[in-house]
Amino acid sequence: MSAAIWLGRFLFALVWGALLANLVWPFPGKGFALFLILLFVLLAIHLLQLLMFASAYRHFVQWRRGDYWQIVVFGIVGWFAILNAQPQREQELKR
């Protein structure tokens, strides 16, 4: 599962890189507008996921500050990483 999470993070990093590169070096023609719309859609979807996961699983998952950013940046892949880290976090809590 860890390899899949890192692959997903890498793919999302590429997508974010392309979308943010459009802000610095605008793509020619209608590409600029398309990538700008895609940037806002991706950000809105990830913020909606954060709202859903944080409210629905607030009592079942031990949240850390970076977890919120992980969902905003990586979406569902970040959520899988948080769930994957839960057994280790529970062990740390028991110590």
Coordinates of N, CA and C in Angstrom, one line a residue:
M1 N 0.8 -1.2 0.0 CA 0.0 0.0 0.0 C 0.9 1.3 0.0
S2 N 2.0 1.2 0.6 CA 2.9 2.3 0.7 C 3.4 2.8 -0.6
A3 N 3.7 1.8 -1.5 CA 4.2 2.2 -2.8 C 3.1 2.8 -3.6
A4 N 1.9 2.4 -3.5 CA 0.7 3.0 -4.2 C 0.5 4.4 -3.7
I5 N 0.7 4.6 -2.4 CA 0.5 6.0 -1.8 C 1.5 6.9 -2.4
W6 N 2.8 6.5 -2.4 CA 3.8 7.3 -3.0 C 3.7 7.6 -4.4
L7 N 3.2 6.6 -5.2 CA 2.9 6.8 -6.6 C 1.8 7.8 -6.8
G8 N 0.8 7.7 -6.0 CA -0.3 8.7 -6.1 C 0.1 10.1 -5.7
R9 N 1.0 10.2 -4.7 CA 1.5 11.5 -4.3 C 2.3 12.1 -5.5
F10 N 3.1 11.3 -6.1 CA 3.9 11.7 -7.2 C 3.1 12.2 -8.4
L11 N 2.0 11.5 -8.7 CA 1.1 11.9 -9.8 C 0.4 13.2 -9.4
F12 N 0.0 13.3 -8.2 CA -0.7 14.6 -7.8 C 0.3 15.7 -7.8
A13 N 1.5 15.5 -7.4 CA 2.6 16.5 -7.5 C 2.8 17.0 -8.9
L14 N 2.7 16.0 -9.9 CA 2.9 16.4 -11.3 C 1.7 17.3 -11.7
V15 N 0.5 16.9 -11.3 CA -0.7 17.6 -11.7 C -0.7 19.0 -11.1
W16 N -0.4 19.1 -9.8 CA -0.3 20.4 -9.2 C 0.8 21.3 -9.8
G17 N 1.9 20.6 -10.2 CA 3.0 21.3 -10.8 C 2.6 22.0 -12.2
A18 N 1.8 21.2 -13.0 CA 1.4 21.7 -14.2 C 0.3 22.8 -14.1
L19 N -0.6 22.6 -13.1 CA -1.6 23.6 -12.9 C -1.0 24.9 -12.3
L20 N 0.0 24.8 -11.5 CA 0.6 26.0 -10.9 C 1.6 26.7 -11.9
A21 N 2.2 25.9 -12.7 CA 3.1 26.4 -13.8 C 2.3 27.3 -14.7
N22 N 1.0 27.0 -14.9 CA 0.2 27.8 -15.8 C 0.0 29.2 -15.2
L23 N 0.0 29.3 -13.9 CA -0.1 30.6 -13.3 C 1.2 31.5 -13.5
V24 N 2.3 30.8 -13.5 CA 3.6 31.5 -13.6 C 3.9 31.8 -15.1
W25 N 3.8 30.8 -15.9 CA 4.0 30.9 -17.4 C 2.8 30.4 -18.1
P26 N 1.9 31.4 -18.4 CA 0.6 31.0 -19.0 C 0.7 30.2 -20.3
F27 N -0.1 29.2 -20.4 CA -0.1 28.4 -21.6 C -0.8 29.2 -22.7
P28 N -0.4 29.0 -24.0 CA -0.9 29.8 -25.1 C -2.4 29.5 -25.4
G29 N -3.1 30.4 -25.9 CA -4.4 30.2 -26.3 C -5.4 30.0 -25.2
K30 N -6.3 29.0 -25.4 CA -7.3 28.7 -24.4 C -6.8 27.8 -23.3
G31 N -5.6 27.3 -23.5 CA -5.0 26.4 -22.5 C -4.9 27.1 -21.1
F32 N -4.6 28.4 -21.1 CA -4.5 29.1 -19.8 C -5.9 29.0 -19.1
A33 N -6.9 29.4 -19.7 CA -8.3 29.4 -19.1 C -8.7 27.9 -18.7
L34 N -8.4 27.0 -19.5 CA -8.7 25.6 -19.1 C -8.0 25.1 -17.9
F35 N -6.7 25.4 -17.8 CA -5.9 25.0 -16.7 C -6.2 25.8 -15.4
L36 N -6.7 27.0 -15.6 CA -7.1 27.8 -14.5 C -8.4 27.2 -13.9
I37 N -9.3 26.9 -14.8 CA -10.6 26.2 -14.3 C -10.3 24.9 -13.6
L38 N -9.4 24.1 -14.2 CA -9.0 22.8 -13.6 C -8.4 23.0 -12.2
L39 N -7.6 24.1 -12.1 CA -7.0 24.3 -10.8 C -8.0 24.6 -9.7
F40 N -9.0 25.4 -10.0 CA -10.1 25.8 -9.1 C -11.0 24.6 -8.8
V41 N -11.2 23.7 -9.8 CA -12.0 22.5 -9.6 C -11.3 21.6 -8.7
L42 N -10.0 21.3 -8.9 CA -9.2 20.4 -8.1 C -9.2 20.9 -6.7
L43 N -8.9 22.2 -6.5 CA -8.9 22.8 -5.1 C -10.2 22.6 -4.4
A44 N -11.3 22.9 -5.2 CA -12.7 22.8 -4.6 C -13.0 21.4 -4.2
I45 N -12.6 20.4 -5.0 CA -12.9 19.0 -4.7 C -12.1 18.5 -3.5
H46 N -10.9 18.9 -3.4 CA -10.0 18.5 -2.3 C -10.5 19.2 -1.0
L47 N -10.9 20.4 -1.1 CA -11.5 21.1 0.1 C -12.8 20.4 0.6
L48 N -13.6 20.0 -0.4 CA -14.8 19.3 -0.1 C -14.5 17.9 0.6
Q49 N -13.5 17.2 0.1 CA -13.1 16.0 0.7 C -12.6 16.2 2.1
L50 N -11.8 17.3 2.3 CA -11.3 17.6 3.6 C -12.5 17.8 4.6
L51 N -13.5 18.6 4.1 CA -14.7 18.8 5.0 C -15.4 17.5 5.3
M52 N -15.6 16.7 4.3 CA -16.3 15.4 4.5 C -15.5 14.5 5.5
F53 N -14.2 14.3 5.2 CA -13.4 13.4 6.0 C -13.2 13.9 7.5
A54 N -13.0 15.2 7.6 CA -12.7 15.8 8.9 C -14.0 15.7 9.8
S55 N -15.1 15.9 9.2 CA -16.4 15.9 10.0 C -16.9 14.5 10.2
A56 N -16.8 13.6 9.3 CA -17.3 12.3 9.4 C -16.4 11.4 10.3
Y57 N -15.1 11.6 10.2 CA -14.2 10.7 11.0 C -13.5 11.4 12.1
R58 N -14.0 12.5 12.5 CA -13.4 13.3 13.6 C -13.1 12.5 14.8
H59 N -14.0 11.6 15.2 CA -13.8 10.8 16.5 C -13.1 9.5 16.3
F60 N -12.9 9.1 15.0 CA -12.3 7.8 14.8 C -10.9 7.8 14.3
V61 N -10.4 9.0 13.9 CA -9.1 9.1 13.4 C -8.3 10.1 14.3
Q62 N -7.1 9.8 14.6 CA -6.3 10.8 15.4 C -5.7 11.8 14.4
W63 N -6.2 13.0 14.4 CA -5.7 14.0 13.4 C -4.5 14.7 13.9
R64 N -3.6 14.9 13.0 CA -2.4 15.8 13.2 C -2.5 17.0 12.3
R65 N -1.8 18.0 12.6 CA -1.9 19.3 11.8 C -1.6 19.0 10.3
G66 N -0.6 18.2 10.0 CA -0.2 18.0 8.6 C -1.3 17.2 7.8
D67 N -2.1 16.5 8.5 CA -3.1 15.6 7.9 C -4.1 16.5 7.0
Y68 N -4.5 17.6 7.5 CA -5.4 18.5 6.8 C -4.8 18.9 5.4
W69 N -3.5 19.3 5.5 CA -2.8 19.7 4.3 C -2.6 18.5 3.3
Q70 N -2.4 17.3 3.9 CA -2.3 16.1 3.0 C -3.5 15.9 2.2
I71 N -4.7 16.1 2.8 CA -5.9 15.9 2.0 C -6.1 17.0 1.0
V72 N -5.8 18.3 1.4 CA -5.9 19.4 0.5 C -5.0 19.2 -0.8
V73 N -3.8 18.7 -0.6 CA -2.9 18.6 -1.7 C -3.1 17.3 -2.4
F74 N -3.2 16.2 -1.7 CA -3.2 14.9 -2.4 C -4.6 14.2 -2.5
G75 N -5.6 14.8 -1.9 CA -7.0 14.3 -2.0 C -7.1 12.9 -1.3
I76 N -7.7 12.0 -2.1 CA -8.0 10.7 -1.5 C -6.7 9.9 -1.2
V77 N -5.7 10.2 -2.0 CA -4.4 9.5 -1.7 C -3.9 9.9 -0.3
G78 N -4.0 11.2 0.0 CA -3.7 11.7 1.4 C -4.5 11.0 2.4
W79 N -5.8 10.8 2.1 CA -6.7 10.1 3.1 C -6.2 8.7 3.3
F80 N -5.8 8.0 2.3 CA -5.3 6.6 2.4 C -4.0 6.6 3.2
A81 N -3.2 7.6 3.1 CA -2.0 7.7 3.8 C -2.3 7.9 5.3
I82 N -3.3 8.7 5.6 CA -3.7 8.9 7.0 C -4.2 7.7 7.6
L83 N -5.0 7.0 6.9 CA -5.6 5.7 7.4 C -4.5 4.7 7.5
N84 N -3.5 4.7 6.7 CA -2.4 3.7 6.7 C -1.5 4.0 8.0
A85 N -1.5 5.2 8.4 CA -0.6 5.6 9.6 C -1.3 5.4 10.9
Q86 N -2.6 5.1 10.9 CA -3.4 5.1 12.1 C -2.9 4.0 13.1
P87 N -2.6 2.8 12.7 CA -2.1 1.8 13.7 C -0.8 2.3 14.4
Q88 N 0.1 2.9 13.7 CA 1.3 3.4 14.3 C 1.0 4.5 15.3
R89 N 0.1 5.4 14.9 CA -0.3 6.5 15.8 C -1.0 5.9 17.1
E90 N -1.8 4.9 17.0 CA -2.4 4.3 18.2 C -1.3 3.7 19.1
Q91 N -0.3 3.1 18.5 CA 0.8 2.5 19.3 C 1.5 3.6 20.0
E92 N 1.8 4.7 19.4 CA 2.5 5.9 20.0 C 1.6 6.4 21.2
L93 N 0.3 6.4 21.0 CA -0.6 6.9 22.0 C -0.6 6.0 23.3
K94 N -0.4 4.7 23.1 CA -0.4 3.8 24.2 C 0.8 3.8 25.0
R95 N 1.9 4.3 24.4 CA 3.2 4.4 25.2 C 3.2 5.4 26.2

